[in-house]
């Protein structure tokens, strides 16, 4: 396997975009801006911004609002990542295994939709927020077996995540050519637009559901802007279904999702010197079938004051006040078409699992 960081073309970079989310529906909230991308140096030399300073700014802003909120992008410290691995294995949590089965079932058709018409034409397969690559490897293996001429381009803002994925792929798929890009998603697409050949872009999991509607449209517009008529975009959408099934996926009977949500407060205690007493906080999740939104909260069970030593700042919470931590929107197939059209995209093909729980949708630039 060849694995080299992508050399940038001399292009300007727009700020903003999505944090690199792990697969599935419990995701970092992608409406938060990313740091300036570093794509012109070896990955090991790319310094990461101060997490605590970014977290401090976010907490000051979110907890000063009339309806307090924190972003789920901060769920993923080491303990949060460990808990999320447990969540993905829970019987109630269907998204990860459902999309895995979908990709396995439709790998040939999806591969054909992503490849250029000419089977000899080389192309780039970009993945936004590749994570551990578990689901992506289904497509990678199929494309290699089919003799496709392509380069896999995982995109992430984490140098460590990219290095780990590249090492893993080197062992498992030594014939695969890999060019990691450490950058904001939209910036990476702008950079890749200067390279000849089709760009087939993957945004697996149900990360798109973590955006509020306006932010979702803006994000998709930014992704669509650098695409040519020949490029393709595959996005995962969690579909609307039995509301009880959806709610259970975010409030499991073993309490793992509750621990995952509450771990955000432990992180604030550790990194910002806060004094949240977790005995007086509860996890709460609600699903509204009318707008398709799962909303997760942390609920203060008494009147309390929380001091942040690192910020020299104190926040008051009323009894039963709710702190919003996550959105996860569910979609219908007609609704996906409307979301795509608003961003200047058109649905080319929709692939679903056997139960119609989940959809991987091939999009192309409209017009």
mmCIF file of C-alpha atoms in Angstrom:
data_model
loop_
_atom_site.group_PDB
_atom_site.id
_atom_site.type_symbol
_atom_site.label_atom_id
_atom_site.label_comp_id
_atom_site.label_asym_id
_atom_site.label_seq_id
_atom_site.Cartn_x
_atom_site.Cartn_y
_atom_site.Cartn_z
ATOM 1 C CA UNK A 1 0.000 0.000 0.000
ATOM 2 C CA UNK A 2 1.227 3.467 -0.828
ATOM 3 C CA UNK A 3 0.446 6.004 1.905
ATOM 4 C CA UNK A 4 1.577 9.596 1.437
ATOM 5 C CA UNK A 5 0.029 12.885 2.562
ATOM 6 C CA UNK A 6 -1.562 14.802 -0.273
ATOM 7 C CA UNK A 7 0.418 17.763 -1.545
ATOM 8 C CA UNK A 8 -1.760 20.849 -1.829
ATOM 9 C CA UNK A 9 -2.437 22.891 -4.889
ATOM 10 C CA UNK A 10 -2.059 26.658 -4.363
ATOM 11 C CA UNK A 11 -5.684 27.230 -3.371
ATOM 12 C CA UNK A 12 -7.291 29.457 -0.802
ATOM 13 C CA UNK A 13 -9.031 27.621 2.054
ATOM 14 C CA UNK A 14 -12.402 28.537 3.445
ATOM 15 C CA UNK A 15 -12.851 28.198 7.180
ATOM 16 C CA UNK A 16 -15.512 26.139 8.892
ATOM 17 C CA UNK A 17 -17.040 22.728 8.317
ATOM 18 C CA UNK A 18 -17.459 19.587 10.318
ATOM 19 C CA UNK A 19 -15.516 17.946 13.043
ATOM 20 C CA UNK A 20 -14.425 14.436 12.165
ATOM 21 C CA UNK A 21 -17.200 12.184 13.494
ATOM 22 C CA UNK A 22 -17.031 8.513 14.289
ATOM 23 C CA UNK A 23 -19.517 6.423 12.323
ATOM 24 C CA UNK A 24 -23.172 6.160 13.303
ATOM 25 C CA UNK A 25 -25.656 8.484 14.840
ATOM 26 C CA UNK A 26 -24.072 9.501 18.165
ATOM 27 C CA UNK A 27 -21.804 12.049 16.567
ATOM 28 C CA UNK A 28 -19.864 15.207 17.206
ATOM 29 C CA UNK A 29 -22.113 18.084 16.264
ATOM 30 C CA UNK A 30 -20.929 19.122 12.821
ATOM 31 C CA UNK A 31 -22.137 22.717 13.060
ATOM 32 C CA UNK A 32 -18.978 23.672 14.934
ATOM 33 C CA UNK A 33 -16.083 25.254 13.064
ATOM 34 C CA UNK A 34 -12.883 23.308 12.617
ATOM 35 C CA UNK A 35 -9.390 24.680 13.062
ATOM 36 C CA UNK A 36 -7.507 25.916 10.022
ATOM 37 C CA UNK A 37 -6.524 22.855 7.970
ATOM 38 C CA UNK A 38 -2.927 21.734 7.843
ATOM 39 C CA UNK A 39 -2.384 19.907 4.568
ATOM 40 C CA UNK A 40 1.049 20.937 3.370
ATOM 41 C CA UNK A 41 3.232 19.131 5.910
ATOM 42 C CA UNK A 42 3.771 15.490 6.906
ATOM 43 C CA UNK A 43 0.994 14.365 9.213
ATOM 44 C CA UNK A 44 3.308 13.847 12.173
ATOM 45 C CA UNK A 45 4.372 17.485 12.041
ATOM 46 C CA UNK A 46 0.881 18.975 12.034
ATOM 47 C CA UNK A 47 0.230 20.501 15.455
ATOM 48 C CA UNK A 48 -3.308 20.298 16.786
ATOM 49 C CA UNK A 49 -4.998 23.309 18.386
ATOM 50 C CA UNK A 50 -5.418 23.542 22.126
ATOM 51 C CA UNK A 51 -8.442 21.429 22.923
ATOM 52 C CA UNK A 52 -8.966 23.085 26.313
ATOM 53 C CA UNK A 53 -9.054 26.612 24.868
ATOM 54 C CA UNK A 54 -11.604 25.593 22.234
ATOM 55 C CA UNK A 55 -13.633 23.701 24.833
ATOM 56 C CA UNK A 56 -13.521 26.683 27.196
ATOM 57 C CA UNK A 57 -14.822 29.044 24.512
ATOM 58 C CA UNK A 58 -17.567 26.618 23.593
ATOM 59 C CA UNK A 59 -18.665 26.109 27.205
ATOM 60 C CA UNK A 60 -18.780 29.851 27.905
ATOM 61 C CA UNK A 61 -20.946 30.405 24.853
ATOM 62 C CA UNK A 62 -23.219 27.388 25.248
ATOM 63 C CA UNK A 63 -23.908 27.712 28.974
ATOM 64 C CA UNK A 64 -24.569 31.455 28.727
ATOM 65 C CA UNK A 65 -27.566 30.890 26.445
ATOM 66 C CA UNK A 66 -31.112 31.063 27.825
ATOM 67 C CA UNK A 67 -31.537 27.414 26.790
ATOM 68 C CA UNK A 68 -28.171 25.911 27.680
ATOM 69 C CA UNK A 69 -26.441 23.669 25.167
ATOM 70 C CA UNK A 70 -23.158 21.832 24.629
ATOM 71 C CA UNK A 71 -21.963 20.197 21.453
ATOM 72 C CA UNK A 72 -21.776 16.431 21.146
ATOM 73 C CA UNK A 73 -18.404 16.881 19.419
ATOM 74 C CA UNK A 74 -16.976 16.912 22.946
ATOM 75 C CA UNK A 75 -18.376 13.469 23.816
ATOM 76 C CA UNK A 76 -15.284 11.789 22.435
ATOM 77 C CA UNK A 77 -12.527 11.814 25.005
ATOM 78 C CA UNK A 78 -10.914 8.420 25.660
ATOM 79 C CA UNK A 79 -13.726 7.283 27.957
ATOM 80 C CA UNK A 80 -16.399 8.614 25.609
ATOM 81 C CA UNK A 81 -14.859 6.734 22.698
ATOM 82 C CA UNK A 82 -14.752 3.556 24.779
ATOM 83 C CA UNK A 83 -18.407 3.948 25.750
ATOM 84 C CA UNK A 84 -19.382 4.606 22.150
ATOM 85 C CA UNK A 85 -17.793 1.319 21.117
ATOM 86 C CA UNK A 86 -20.068 -0.335 23.690
ATOM 87 C CA UNK A 87 -23.079 1.558 22.326
ATOM 88 C CA UNK A 88 -22.476 0.271 18.813
ATOM 89 C CA UNK A 89 -22.638 -3.305 20.126
ATOM 90 C CA UNK A 90 -25.928 -2.807 22.010
ATOM 91 C CA UNK A 91 -28.997 -4.687 20.734
ATOM 92 C CA UNK A 92 -31.010 -1.430 20.705
ATOM 93 C CA UNK A 93 -28.466 0.472 18.638
ATOM 94 C CA UNK A 94 -29.269 -0.469 15.043
ATOM 95 C CA UNK A 95 -27.524 2.189 12.846
ATOM 96 C CA UNK A 96 -23.997 0.777 12.655
ATOM 97 C CA UNK A 97 -24.862 -2.860 11.997
ATOM 98 C CA UNK A 98 -27.677 -1.850 9.641
ATOM 99 C CA UNK A 99 -25.432 0.236 7.392
ATOM 100 C CA UNK A 100 -22.781 -2.490 7.502
ATOM 101 C CA UNK A 101 -25.362 -4.992 6.220
ATOM 102 C CA UNK A 102 -26.559 -2.495 3.605
ATOM 103 C CA UNK A 103 -23.066 -1.980 2.227
ATOM 104 C CA UNK A 104 -22.429 -5.706 2.201
ATOM 105 C CA UNK A 105 -25.685 -6.332 0.345
ATOM 106 C CA UNK A 106 -25.240 -3.574 -2.254
ATOM 107 C CA UNK A 107 -21.448 -3.329 -2.538
ATOM 108 C CA UNK A 108 -21.336 -4.161 -6.249
ATOM 109 C CA UNK A 109 -24.090 -1.714 -7.220
ATOM 110 C CA UNK A 110 -22.689 1.050 -5.000
ATOM 111 C CA UNK A 111 -19.222 0.478 -6.388
ATOM 112 C CA UNK A 112 -20.567 0.733 -9.942
ATOM 113 C CA UNK A 113 -22.422 3.968 -9.126
ATOM 114 C CA UNK A 114 -19.287 5.547 -7.675
ATOM 115 C CA UNK A 115 -16.853 4.491 -10.426
ATOM 116 C CA UNK A 116 -16.464 6.301 -13.756
ATOM 117 C CA UNK A 117 -18.286 4.787 -16.723
ATOM 118 C CA UNK A 118 -14.965 3.805 -18.269
ATOM 119 C CA UNK A 119 -13.634 1.017 -16.014
ATOM 120 C CA UNK A 120 -10.053 1.924 -16.949
ATOM 121 C CA UNK A 121 -10.415 5.529 -15.827
ATOM 122 C CA UNK A 122 -8.697 6.269 -12.491
ATOM 123 C CA UNK A 123 -10.616 8.090 -9.777
ATOM 124 C CA UNK A 124 -10.361 9.250 -6.174
ATOM 125 C CA UNK A 125 -12.492 7.761 -3.405
ATOM 126 C CA UNK A 126 -12.615 10.374 -0.638
ATOM 127 C CA UNK A 127 -14.049 9.651 2.781
ATOM 128 C CA UNK A 128 -15.014 12.418 5.173
ATOM 129 C CA UNK A 129 -14.293 11.349 8.741
ATOM 130 C CA UNK A 130 -13.190 7.777 8.056
ATOM 131 C CA UNK A 131 -13.002 6.645 11.695
ATOM 132 C CA UNK A 132 -11.761 3.052 11.899
ATOM 133 C CA UNK A 133 -12.786 2.360 8.296
ATOM 134 C CA UNK A 134 -14.749 -0.763 9.273
ATOM 135 C CA UNK A 135 -17.640 -0.162 6.859
ATOM 136 C CA UNK A 136 -15.499 1.479 4.202
ATOM 137 C CA UNK A 137 -13.372 -1.650 3.901
ATOM 138 C CA UNK A 138 -16.374 -3.424 2.384
ATOM 139 C CA UNK A 139 -16.262 -1.044 -0.590
ATOM 140 C CA UNK A 140 -12.463 -0.912 -0.699
ATOM 141 C CA UNK A 141 -12.168 -4.691 -0.936
ATOM 142 C CA UNK A 142 -14.867 -4.876 -3.595
ATOM 143 C CA UNK A 143 -13.260 -2.158 -5.729
ATOM 144 C CA UNK A 144 -9.833 -3.786 -5.451
ATOM 145 C CA UNK A 145 -11.273 -7.192 -6.376
ATOM 146 C CA UNK A 146 -13.055 -5.580 -9.344
ATOM 147 C CA UNK A 147 -9.791 -4.132 -10.626
ATOM 148 C CA UNK A 148 -10.840 -0.508 -10.142
ATOM 149 C CA UNK A 149 -8.056 2.055 -10.568
ATOM 150 C CA UNK A 150 -8.542 4.370 -7.618
ATOM 151 C CA UNK A 151 -6.837 6.160 -4.760
ATOM 152 C CA UNK A 152 -8.445 6.169 -1.329
ATOM 153 C CA UNK A 153 -8.321 9.628 0.315
ATOM 154 C CA UNK A 154 -9.403 9.582 3.973
ATOM 155 C CA UNK A 155 -10.075 13.100 5.284
ATOM 156 C CA UNK A 156 -9.892 13.991 8.963
ATOM 157 C CA UNK A 157 -8.685 16.837 11.162
ATOM 158 C CA UNK A 158 -6.915 14.333 13.434
ATOM 159 C CA UNK A 159 -3.403 13.371 12.344
ATOM 160 C CA UNK A 160 -3.423 10.489 14.821
ATOM 161 C CA UNK A 161 -6.664 9.075 13.387
ATOM 162 C CA UNK A 162 -5.294 9.244 9.845
ATOM 163 C CA UNK A 163 -1.983 7.668 10.790
ATOM 164 C CA UNK A 164 -3.751 4.838 12.605
ATOM 165 C CA UNK A 165 -6.086 4.176 9.694
ATOM 166 C CA UNK A 166 -3.233 4.240 7.158
ATOM 167 C CA UNK A 167 -1.239 1.742 9.223
ATOM 168 C CA UNK A 168 -4.260 -0.521 9.565
ATOM 169 C CA UNK A 169 -4.976 -0.436 5.826
ATOM 170 C CA UNK A 170 -1.319 -1.127 5.049
ATOM 171 C CA UNK A 171 -1.644 -4.400 6.928
ATOM 172 C CA UNK A 172 -5.088 -5.416 5.683
ATOM 173 C CA UNK A 173 -5.082 -4.081 2.103
ATOM 174 C CA UNK A 174 -1.448 -3.757 0.978
ATOM 175 C CA UNK A 175 -2.465 -3.172 -2.676
ATOM 176 C CA UNK A 176 -4.503 -0.103 -1.792
ATOM 177 C CA UNK A 177 -3.126 3.332 -2.650
ATOM 178 C CA UNK A 178 -3.873 5.787 0.162
ATOM 179 C CA UNK A 179 -3.367 9.562 0.304
ATOM 180 C CA UNK A 180 -4.485 10.887 3.712
ATOM 181 C CA UNK A 181 -5.605 14.507 3.932
ATOM 182 C CA UNK A 182 -5.642 16.328 7.265
ATOM 183 C CA UNK A 183 -8.123 19.115 6.623
ATOM 184 C CA UNK A 184 -11.638 20.441 6.968
ATOM 185 C CA UNK A 185 -14.051 18.469 4.779
ATOM 186 C CA UNK A 186 -15.006 21.243 2.366
ATOM 187 C CA UNK A 187 -11.423 22.454 2.160
ATOM 188 C CA UNK A 188 -10.292 18.955 1.229
ATOM 189 C CA UNK A 189 -12.831 18.842 -1.616
ATOM 190 C CA UNK A 190 -11.655 22.228 -2.848
ATOM 191 C CA UNK A 191 -8.079 20.968 -2.773
ATOM 192 C CA UNK A 192 -8.996 17.768 -4.621
ATOM 193 C CA UNK A 193 -10.889 19.687 -7.303
ATOM 194 C CA UNK A 194 -7.496 20.612 -8.774
ATOM 195 C CA UNK A 195 -6.697 16.932 -9.342
ATOM 196 C CA UNK A 196 -7.913 15.371 -12.615
ATOM 197 C CA UNK A 197 -10.438 12.541 -12.488
ATOM 198 C CA UNK A 198 -13.728 11.730 -10.808
ATOM 199 C CA UNK A 199 -14.095 12.345 -7.090
ATOM 200 C CA UNK A 200 -16.415 9.892 -5.348
ATOM 201 C CA UNK A 201 -17.036 11.252 -1.847
ATOM 202 C CA UNK A 202 -18.244 9.120 1.083
ATOM 203 C CA UNK A 203 -19.983 10.493 4.169
ATOM 204 C CA UNK A 204 -21.026 7.257 5.846
ATOM 205 C CA UNK A 205 -22.865 6.745 9.118
ATOM 206 C CA UNK A 206 -25.750 9.066 9.903
ATOM 207 C CA UNK A 207 -23.554 12.064 10.658
ATOM 208 C CA UNK A 208 -25.694 14.277 8.458
ATOM 209 C CA UNK A 209 -28.500 13.850 11.000
ATOM 210 C CA UNK A 210 -26.497 15.668 13.684
ATOM 211 C CA UNK A 211 -26.882 18.992 11.879
ATOM 212 C CA UNK A 212 -29.703 21.397 12.538
ATOM 213 C CA UNK A 213 -31.628 21.949 9.275
ATOM 214 C CA UNK A 214 -30.081 25.309 8.346
ATOM 215 C CA UNK A 215 -26.572 24.139 9.201
ATOM 216 C CA UNK A 216 -27.175 20.916 7.276
ATOM 217 C CA UNK A 217 -28.087 22.851 4.129
ATOM 218 C CA UNK A 218 -25.041 25.099 4.470
ATOM 219 C CA UNK A 219 -22.775 22.102 4.990
ATOM 220 C CA UNK A 220 -24.126 20.281 1.933
ATOM 221 C CA UNK A 221 -23.831 23.425 -0.169
ATOM 222 C CA UNK A 222 -20.172 23.697 0.821
ATOM 223 C CA UNK A 223 -19.615 20.056 -0.119
ATOM 224 C CA UNK A 224 -21.434 20.477 -3.439
ATOM 225 C CA UNK A 225 -19.678 23.670 -4.505
ATOM 226 C CA UNK A 226 -16.330 22.120 -5.600
ATOM 227 C CA UNK A 227 -17.933 19.088 -7.292
ATOM 228 C CA UNK A 228 -17.983 18.746 -11.071
ATOM 229 C CA UNK A 229 -20.899 17.149 -12.975
ATOM 230 C CA UNK A 230 -18.889 13.906 -13.102
ATOM 231 C CA UNK A 231 -18.326 13.693 -9.344
ATOM 232 C CA UNK A 232 -20.507 11.699 -6.956
ATOM 233 C CA UNK A 233 -21.374 11.992 -3.267
ATOM 234 C CA UNK A 234 -22.599 9.103 -1.103
ATOM 235 C CA UNK A 235 -24.285 10.109 2.171
ATOM 236 C CA UNK A 236 -25.806 7.902 4.855
ATOM 237 C CA UNK A 237 -29.279 8.799 6.162
ATOM 238 C CA UNK A 238 -31.031 7.131 9.094
ATOM 239 C CA UNK A 239 -34.655 6.673 8.022
ATOM 240 C CA UNK A 240 -37.817 7.293 10.023
ATOM 241 C CA UNK A 241 -39.275 4.110 11.477
ATOM 242 C CA UNK A 242 -41.062 2.843 14.608
ATOM 243 C CA UNK A 243 -40.535 5.776 17.024
ATOM 244 C CA UNK A 244 -40.078 3.406 19.961
ATOM 245 C CA UNK A 245 -37.220 1.678 18.151
ATOM 246 C CA UNK A 246 -35.539 4.998 17.472
ATOM 247 C CA UNK A 247 -35.917 6.245 21.026
ATOM 248 C CA UNK A 248 -34.541 2.999 22.481
ATOM 249 C CA UNK A 249 -31.389 3.378 20.372
ATOM 250 C CA UNK A 250 -30.607 6.564 22.333
ATOM 251 C CA UNK A 251 -31.782 5.407 25.771
ATOM 252 C CA UNK A 252 -30.737 1.769 26.099
ATOM 253 C CA UNK A 253 -31.858 -0.476 28.926
ATOM 254 C CA UNK A 254 -28.303 -1.028 30.207
ATOM 255 C CA UNK A 255 -27.645 2.679 30.701
ATOM 256 C CA UNK A 256 -24.587 2.806 28.448
ATOM 257 C CA UNK A 257 -25.933 5.792 26.466
ATOM 258 C CA UNK A 258 -26.721 7.564 29.728
ATOM 259 C CA UNK A 259 -23.130 7.019 30.889
ATOM 260 C CA UNK A 260 -21.915 8.288 27.501
ATOM 261 C CA UNK A 261 -23.919 11.512 27.854
ATOM 262 C CA UNK A 262 -22.979 12.042 31.517
ATOM 263 C CA UNK A 263 -19.312 11.503 30.674
ATOM 264 C CA UNK A 264 -19.396 14.943 29.047
ATOM 265 C CA UNK A 265 -19.744 16.422 32.558
ATOM 266 C CA UNK A 266 -16.825 14.302 33.799
ATOM 267 C CA UNK A 267 -14.746 15.746 30.975
ATOM 268 C CA UNK A 268 -15.647 19.295 32.004
ATOM 269 C CA UNK A 269 -14.711 18.474 35.600
ATOM 270 C CA UNK A 270 -11.342 17.117 34.511
ATOM 271 C CA UNK A 271 -10.356 19.599 31.784
ATOM 272 C CA UNK A 272 -11.960 22.846 33.007
ATOM 273 C CA UNK A 273 -11.933 22.260 36.750
ATOM 274 C CA UNK A 274 -15.733 22.168 36.968
ATOM 275 C CA UNK A 275 -17.485 20.665 39.984
ATOM 276 C CA UNK A 276 -20.511 18.938 38.423
ATOM 277 C CA UNK A 277 -21.962 16.431 40.915
ATOM 278 C CA UNK A 278 -23.127 13.628 38.597
ATOM 279 C CA UNK A 279 -25.414 12.270 41.317
ATOM 280 C CA UNK A 280 -27.690 15.236 40.560
ATOM 281 C CA UNK A 281 -27.815 14.894 36.783
ATOM 282 C CA UNK A 282 -29.817 12.538 34.588
ATOM 283 C CA UNK A 283 -29.764 11.520 30.934
ATOM 284 C CA UNK A 284 -32.982 12.176 28.989
ATOM 285 C CA UNK A 285 -33.812 11.536 25.346
ATOM 286 C CA UNK A 286 -36.913 12.400 23.339
ATOM 287 C CA UNK A 287 -37.928 11.572 19.758
ATOM 288 C CA UNK A 288 -40.398 13.729 17.857
ATOM 289 C CA UNK A 289 -41.798 11.892 14.804
ATOM 290 C CA UNK A 290 -43.243 15.174 13.467
ATOM 291 C CA UNK A 291 -39.837 16.654 12.693
ATOM 292 C CA UNK A 292 -37.811 13.425 12.843
ATOM 293 C CA UNK A 293 -35.495 14.709 15.576
ATOM 294 C CA UNK A 294 -33.987 12.763 18.446
ATOM 295 C CA UNK A 295 -32.859 15.234 21.087
ATOM 296 C CA UNK A 296 -30.660 14.283 24.020
ATOM 297 C CA UNK A 297 -30.315 16.250 27.229
ATOM 298 C CA UNK A 298 -28.667 16.285 30.620
ATOM 299 C CA UNK A 299 -31.179 17.225 33.305
ATOM 300 C CA UNK A 300 -30.334 18.995 36.549
ATOM 301 C CA UNK A 301 -32.382 17.283 39.292
ATOM 302 C CA UNK A 302 -31.986 20.133 41.779
ATOM 303 C CA UNK A 303 -31.091 23.819 41.947
ATOM 304 C CA UNK A 304 -27.314 23.953 41.807
ATOM 305 C CA UNK A 305 -24.316 26.127 41.045
ATOM 306 C CA UNK A 306 -21.380 24.767 39.046
ATOM 307 C CA UNK A 307 -18.020 26.505 39.259
ATOM 308 C CA UNK A 308 -15.403 26.248 36.494
ATOM 309 C CA UNK A 309 -12.043 26.822 38.173
ATOM 310 C CA UNK A 310 -10.149 27.146 34.883
ATOM 311 C CA UNK A 311 -12.565 29.861 33.742
ATOM 312 C CA UNK A 312 -13.129 31.521 37.116
ATOM 313 C CA UNK A 313 -16.813 31.324 36.235
ATOM 314 C CA UNK A 314 -19.944 29.993 37.915
ATOM 315 C CA UNK A 315 -23.142 28.818 36.213
ATOM 316 C CA UNK A 316 -26.537 28.475 37.884
ATOM 317 C CA UNK A 317 -28.886 25.610 37.035
ATOM 318 C CA UNK A 318 -32.526 25.481 38.105
ATOM 319 C CA UNK A 319 -34.150 22.281 39.285
ATOM 320 C CA UNK A 320 -35.100 20.196 36.226
ATOM 321 C CA UNK A 321 -33.373 22.577 33.846
ATOM 322 C CA UNK A 322 -32.283 20.766 30.691
ATOM 323 C CA UNK A 323 -28.884 21.026 29.037
ATOM 324 C CA UNK A 324 -29.135 20.076 25.367
ATOM 325 C CA UNK A 325 -26.252 17.888 24.123
ATOM 326 C CA UNK A 326 -27.242 16.242 20.821
ATOM 327 C CA UNK A 327 -29.580 16.178 17.835
ATOM 328 C CA UNK A 328 -30.018 13.210 15.515
ATOM 329 C CA UNK A 329 -32.494 13.749 12.688
ATOM 330 C CA UNK A 330 -34.230 10.891 10.875
ATOM 331 C CA UNK A 331 -35.330 11.211 7.263
ATOM 332 C CA UNK A 332 -37.789 10.008 4.640
ATOM 333 C CA UNK A 333 -36.786 9.274 1.048
ATOM 334 C CA UNK A 334 -38.837 12.201 -0.325
ATOM 335 C CA UNK A 335 -37.325 14.399 2.361
ATOM 336 C CA UNK A 336 -33.819 13.375 1.299
ATOM 337 C CA UNK A 337 -34.621 14.542 -2.229
ATOM 338 C CA UNK A 338 -35.744 17.907 -0.877
ATOM 339 C CA UNK A 339 -32.603 18.277 1.266
ATOM 340 C CA UNK A 340 -30.438 17.441 -1.743
ATOM 341 C CA UNK A 341 -32.236 19.846 -4.084
ATOM 342 C CA UNK A 342 -31.874 22.719 -1.609
ATOM 343 C CA UNK A 343 -28.101 22.179 -1.709
ATOM 344 C CA UNK A 344 -27.867 21.999 -5.502
ATOM 345 C CA UNK A 345 -27.687 18.205 -5.592
ATOM 346 C CA UNK A 346 -29.866 15.530 -7.193
ATOM 347 C CA UNK A 347 -30.567 11.985 -6.037
ATOM 348 C CA UNK A 348 -29.115 9.447 -8.461
ATOM 349 C CA UNK A 349 -29.845 6.270 -6.539
ATOM 350 C CA UNK A 350 -31.027 5.193 -3.078
ATOM 351 C CA UNK A 351 -29.823 1.961 -1.464
ATOM 352 C CA UNK A 352 -31.619 0.665 1.628
ATOM 353 C CA UNK A 353 -31.266 -2.318 3.933
ATOM 354 C CA UNK A 354 -33.782 -5.168 3.965
ATOM 355 C CA UNK A 355 -35.911 -3.443 6.630
ATOM 356 C CA UNK A 356 -35.727 0.073 5.139
ATOM 357 C CA UNK A 357 -34.153 1.348 8.348
ATOM 358 C CA UNK A 358 -31.237 3.122 6.679
ATOM 359 C CA UNK A 359 -30.317 4.590 3.290
ATOM 360 C CA UNK A 360 -27.013 5.186 1.555
ATOM 361 C CA UNK A 361 -27.819 7.738 -1.137
ATOM 362 C CA UNK A 362 -25.790 8.518 -4.268
ATOM 363 C CA UNK A 363 -26.001 12.217 -5.112
ATOM 364 C CA UNK A 364 -24.682 14.189 -8.089
ATOM 365 C CA UNK A 365 -24.518 17.907 -8.811
ATOM 366 C CA UNK A 366 -27.874 19.076 -10.159
ATOM 367 C CA UNK A 367 -28.216 20.624 -13.580
#
